[in-house]
Amino acid sequence: MALRRWYKQDKDATVFVANIDERFTPALLMELMTQVGRVREAHMPRDRISQTHHGYGFVEFETPASAEYASKVLNGIRVWGKPIRVKKASADEEKKVEVGAELFIGKLDSLVDEKMLYDTFSQFGQILRQPTIIRDESNMSKGYGFVSFDSFEATDNAQATMNNQYLLSKAIVVEYAYKKEGNGERHGDEAERKLAAEGKMHNIIPKQQTLAPAFHMYPGGPPGLPTAPPIYPGISSSSGFPGTAPADTPLPPSFTAPSGFTAPPGFTAPPGGAPPDGHPQR
């Protein structure tokens, strides 16, 4: 059975894993995560040309409890000397940032990837989450994707500027995306704009979700595009990661680590017990 694409995953049972070494593979990521719970699949987006991963991935567990457990005990663990960041991706949190400022980007060149969409459209405003390119089971682009902003001012500007402009070899189509349950209606209508305006009046501002470092523009990029902030500002060591579990949080008793894997100080395996979903020991 073919693996489901990551964007169809159960977000409540999914963790986002960042700051991973270039030697990581989906198989190794899955091996690491199965130490704390049953895993359905692991996905690591790759560059279309170089086939190297972007330094992050998504892992879907069988239960939300396993995802929560993984985010507590594996966040800050070092693999090949790099402390990985593990954060639970909540579907409820994703819904909170939805304002309707979502664009459909069509007629994409097959070489356009998510990073290129981010670089191209981030100049118009804050992008709320990683752009999506819809792909087939062979990871080939189907020629369209989606970009979500935090405001309609940004989407209006992006649509007016980029519609029918060339991105690599093709003139792209930029228009408001259809609503998921809108009976053929598109985002950006008067009702959505009114709600967004009222939200701003009450200081309800959409929150940007975590973007992998690869999705931030590096210093010296094209004029008008943002430069990259430091990777995870304020983090300078294996300790101090936002959301890192307390030092006395134990690793599962059956935990076996891949080569190069070290735990931060204070993480020790207990003599007994099991992860929340009862994952059997090996």
C-alpha positions as CSV (number, residue, x, y, z in Angstrom):
1,M,0.0,0.0,0.0
2,A,1.4,3.4,-1.0
3,L,2.2,5.8,1.8
4,R,-0.2,8.7,2.2
5,R,1.3,12.1,1.6
6,W,2.2,14.0,4.7
7,Y,-0.4,16.7,4.1
8,K,-3.1,14.1,4.5
9,Q,-1.8,12.9,7.9
10,D,-3.7,13.1,11.1
11,K,-2.1,16.3,12.5
12,D,-3.0,15.4,16.1
13,A,-0.9,12.3,15.8
14,T,2.0,13.9,13.9
15,V,5.2,15.5,15.1
16,F,7.4,18.0,13.2
17,V,11.1,17.1,13.5
18,A,13.7,19.8,12.7
19,N,17.4,20.5,12.8
20,I,18.2,17.0,11.6
21,D,21.5,16.0,10.1
22,E,22.0,15.6,6.4
23,R,22.8,11.9,6.9
24,F,19.2,11.3,8.1
25,T,16.9,9.1,6.0
26,P,13.2,8.4,6.4
27,A,14.1,4.9,7.5
28,L,16.4,6.2,10.3
29,L,13.8,8.8,11.3
30,M,11.2,6.0,11.6
31,E,13.6,3.8,13.5
32,L,14.2,6.6,16.0
33,M,10.5,7.4,16.5
34,T,9.4,3.7,16.9
35,Q,11.3,3.7,20.1
36,V,8.5,5.7,21.7
37,G,5.4,4.5,19.8
38,R,4.0,2.8,16.8
39,V,4.7,4.9,13.7
40,R,2.5,4.9,10.6
41,E,4.9,6.8,8.3
42,A,7.8,9.2,8.2
43,H,8.2,11.9,5.5
44,M,11.2,14.1,4.7
45,P,10.6,16.6,1.9
46,R,13.5,16.6,-0.6
47,D,15.0,19.1,-3.0
48,R,13.7,18.3,-6.5
49,I,17.1,18.5,-8.1
50,S,19.7,17.5,-5.5
51,Q,17.4,15.0,-3.8
52,T,18.8,16.1,-0.4
53,H,16.3,16.7,2.4
54,H,15.6,20.2,3.8
55,G,16.6,19.4,7.4
56,Y,13.2,18.5,8.7
57,G,10.5,15.9,8.5
58,F,7.1,14.8,9.7
59,V,6.3,11.6,11.6
60,E,2.8,10.3,12.0
61,F,2.1,8.0,15.0
62,E,-0.9,5.7,15.5
63,T,-2.1,7.8,18.4
64,P,-2.0,11.4,19.5
65,A,-0.6,10.2,22.9
66,S,2.5,8.8,21.2
67,A,3.1,12.0,19.4
68,E,2.8,14.0,22.6
69,Y,5.1,11.5,24.3
70,A,7.7,11.8,21.5
71,S,7.7,15.6,21.7
72,K,8.5,15.5,25.4
73,V,11.2,12.8,25.5
74,L,13.0,13.3,22.1
75,N,13.1,17.1,21.9
76,G,16.7,18.1,22.3
77,I,18.2,14.6,21.8
78,R,21.4,14.8,19.8
79,V,21.9,12.7,16.7
80,W,25.3,13.0,15.0
81,G,26.0,15.9,17.3
82,K,23.0,18.0,16.4
83,P,20.1,18.5,18.9
84,I,16.9,17.7,17.0
85,R,13.7,19.6,17.7
86,V,10.5,17.6,18.0
87,K,7.2,19.4,18.2
88,K,3.7,18.1,18.1
89,A,1.7,19.4,15.1
90,S,-1.8,20.1,16.3
91,A,-4.7,20.2,13.9
92,D,-6.6,22.4,16.4
93,E,-3.7,24.9,16.4
94,E,-3.7,24.9,12.6
95,K,-7.4,25.8,12.5
96,K,-6.8,28.8,14.7
97,V,-4.6,30.5,12.2
98,E,-7.0,30.0,9.3
99,V,-8.3,33.4,8.1
100,G,-9.0,32.5,4.5
101,A,-6.0,34.3,3.0
102,E,-5.0,31.3,1.0
103,L,-3.9,31.3,-2.6
104,F,-3.9,28.6,-5.3
105,I,-0.8,28.6,-7.4
106,G,-1.3,26.8,-10.7
107,K,0.6,25.9,-13.9
108,L,3.8,25.4,-11.9
109,D,7.0,24.2,-13.6
110,S,7.8,20.6,-12.4
111,L,11.1,21.9,-10.9
112,V,9.4,24.4,-8.6
113,D,9.5,23.1,-5.0
114,E,8.1,24.3,-1.7
115,K,11.2,26.4,-0.9
116,M,10.9,28.2,-4.2
117,L,7.3,29.1,-3.5
118,Y,8.3,30.4,-0.1
119,D,11.1,32.5,-1.5
120,T,8.9,33.9,-4.2
121,F,5.8,34.8,-2.1
122,S,7.3,35.7,1.3
123,Q,8.1,39.2,-0.1
124,F,4.4,40.0,0.0
125,G,3.8,39.3,3.7
126,Q,4.1,36.8,6.4
127,I,3.5,33.2,5.3
128,L,1.7,31.3,8.0
129,R,3.0,27.8,7.3
130,Q,5.1,25.9,4.8
131,P,3.7,26.3,1.3
132,T,2.3,23.1,-0.2
133,I,2.9,21.6,-3.6
134,I,0.6,18.7,-4.4
135,R,2.5,15.6,-5.5
136,D,1.8,12.2,-6.8
137,E,2.9,8.9,-5.1
138,S,6.3,9.2,-6.9
139,N,6.8,12.6,-5.3
140,M,6.4,14.4,-8.7
141,S,4.7,17.7,-8.7
142,K,1.2,17.8,-10.1
143,G,1.7,21.4,-11.2
144,Y,-0.1,23.3,-8.4
145,G,0.1,24.2,-4.8
146,F,-1.1,26.6,-2.0
147,V,0.3,29.5,0.0
148,S,-1.4,30.9,3.1
149,F,-0.7,34.4,4.4
150,D,-1.7,36.2,7.6
151,S,-3.7,38.9,5.9
152,F,-5.8,39.6,2.8
153,E,-3.6,42.6,2.1
154,A,-0.7,40.2,1.5
155,T,-2.8,37.8,-0.7
156,D,-4.3,40.7,-2.7
157,N,-0.8,42.1,-3.4
158,A,0.6,38.7,-4.3
159,Q,-2.2,37.9,-6.7
160,A,-2.0,41.2,-8.4
161,T,1.8,41.1,-8.8
162,M,2.4,37.4,-9.5
163,N,-0.6,36.2,-11.6
164,N,0.6,35.3,-15.1
165,Q,4.2,36.0,-14.2
166,Y,6.9,33.5,-15.1
167,L,8.4,31.2,-12.4
168,L,11.1,29.2,-14.2
169,S,9.7,28.2,-17.6
170,K,6.0,28.7,-17.0
171,A,3.6,31.7,-16.5
172,I,1.8,30.8,-13.2
173,V,-1.8,31.3,-12.2
174,V,-2.4,32.9,-8.9
175,E,-6.0,33.1,-7.5
176,Y,-7.8,32.5,-4.3
177,A,-8.1,28.9,-3.3
178,Y,-11.5,27.2,-3.1
179,K,-12.9,26.7,0.4
180,K,-12.7,23.1,1.6
181,E,-16.4,23.1,2.4
182,G,-17.6,26.1,0.4
183,N,-19.7,24.5,-2.4
184,G,-17.4,26.0,-5.0
185,E,-16.8,29.3,-3.2
186,R,-13.4,30.8,-3.0
187,H,-11.6,32.3,-0.1
188,G,-11.3,36.1,0.1
189,D,-15.0,36.9,0.1
190,E,-16.6,39.8,2.0
191,A,-17.5,37.7,5.0
192,E,-14.0,36.4,5.5
193,R,-12.5,39.9,5.2
194,K,-15.0,41.3,7.7
195,L,-14.2,38.6,10.2
196,A,-10.4,39.2,9.7
197,A,-10.9,42.9,10.2
198,E,-12.9,42.4,13.4
199,G,-10.2,40.0,14.6
200,K,-7.5,42.6,14.2
201,M,-9.6,45.1,16.2
202,H,-9.6,42.7,19.1
203,N,-5.9,41.9,18.6
204,I,-6.6,38.4,17.4
205,I,-3.7,37.9,15.0
206,P,-2.9,34.6,13.1
207,K,0.1,32.9,14.5
208,Q,2.9,31.7,12.2
209,Q,3.6,28.0,12.5
210,T,7.1,26.7,12.8
211,L,9.0,26.8,9.5
212,A,12.1,24.8,9.0
213,P,15.3,26.8,8.7
214,A,15.5,25.9,5.0
215,F,12.4,28.0,4.4
216,H,14.0,31.2,5.6
217,M,15.9,33.3,3.0
218,Y,19.7,33.2,3.6
219,P,21.6,36.5,3.8
220,G,22.5,37.9,0.5
221,G,19.4,36.7,-1.2
222,P,17.6,38.6,-4.0
223,P,16.6,42.2,-3.2
224,G,13.3,42.6,-1.4
225,L,13.2,39.1,0.1
226,P,13.7,38.6,3.8
227,T,17.0,37.5,5.3
228,A,17.2,34.5,7.5
229,P,16.8,34.8,11.3
230,P,19.1,32.6,13.5
231,I,18.0,29.0,13.6
232,Y,15.6,28.8,16.6
233,P,16.5,32.2,18.2
234,G,17.7,32.0,21.8
235,I,18.8,28.4,21.5
236,S,22.5,27.9,22.0
237,S,22.9,24.4,23.5
238,S,21.1,21.1,24.0
239,S,19.3,22.6,27.0
240,G,16.9,25.4,26.9
241,F,14.8,24.3,23.9
242,P,11.3,25.6,24.1
243,G,9.1,22.7,25.1
244,T,12.0,20.5,26.1
245,A,10.9,18.0,28.8
246,P,12.3,18.3,32.3
247,A,15.6,16.6,33.0
248,D,13.8,13.8,35.0
249,T,11.5,12.8,32.1
250,P,12.6,9.3,31.3
251,L,13.2,7.7,27.9
252,P,11.3,4.5,27.3
253,P,12.9,1.4,28.8
254,S,13.4,-0.4,25.5
255,F,15.1,2.6,23.8
256,T,18.0,1.8,21.5
257,A,19.7,4.6,19.8
258,P,21.1,4.8,16.2
259,S,24.8,5.4,15.6
260,G,25.8,8.9,16.7
261,F,22.8,9.3,19.0
262,T,23.3,10.9,22.4
263,A,20.8,12.1,25.0
264,P,21.1,15.5,26.8
265,P,22.1,15.4,30.5
266,G,19.4,14.1,32.8
267,F,17.7,11.7,30.3
268,T,17.8,8.2,31.7
269,A,15.8,5.1,31.0
270,P,13.7,3.8,33.9
271,P,13.8,0.1,34.9
272,G,10.3,-0.5,33.8
273,G,7.2,1.1,32.2
274,A,5.9,1.7,28.7
275,P,4.9,4.5,26.4
276,P,1.3,5.8,26.7
277,D,0.0,3.6,23.9
278,G,1.4,0.4,25.4
279,H,4.0,0.0,22.6
280,P,5.6,-3.4,23.2
281,Q,9.3,-3.6,24.1
282,R,11.6,-5.1,21.6
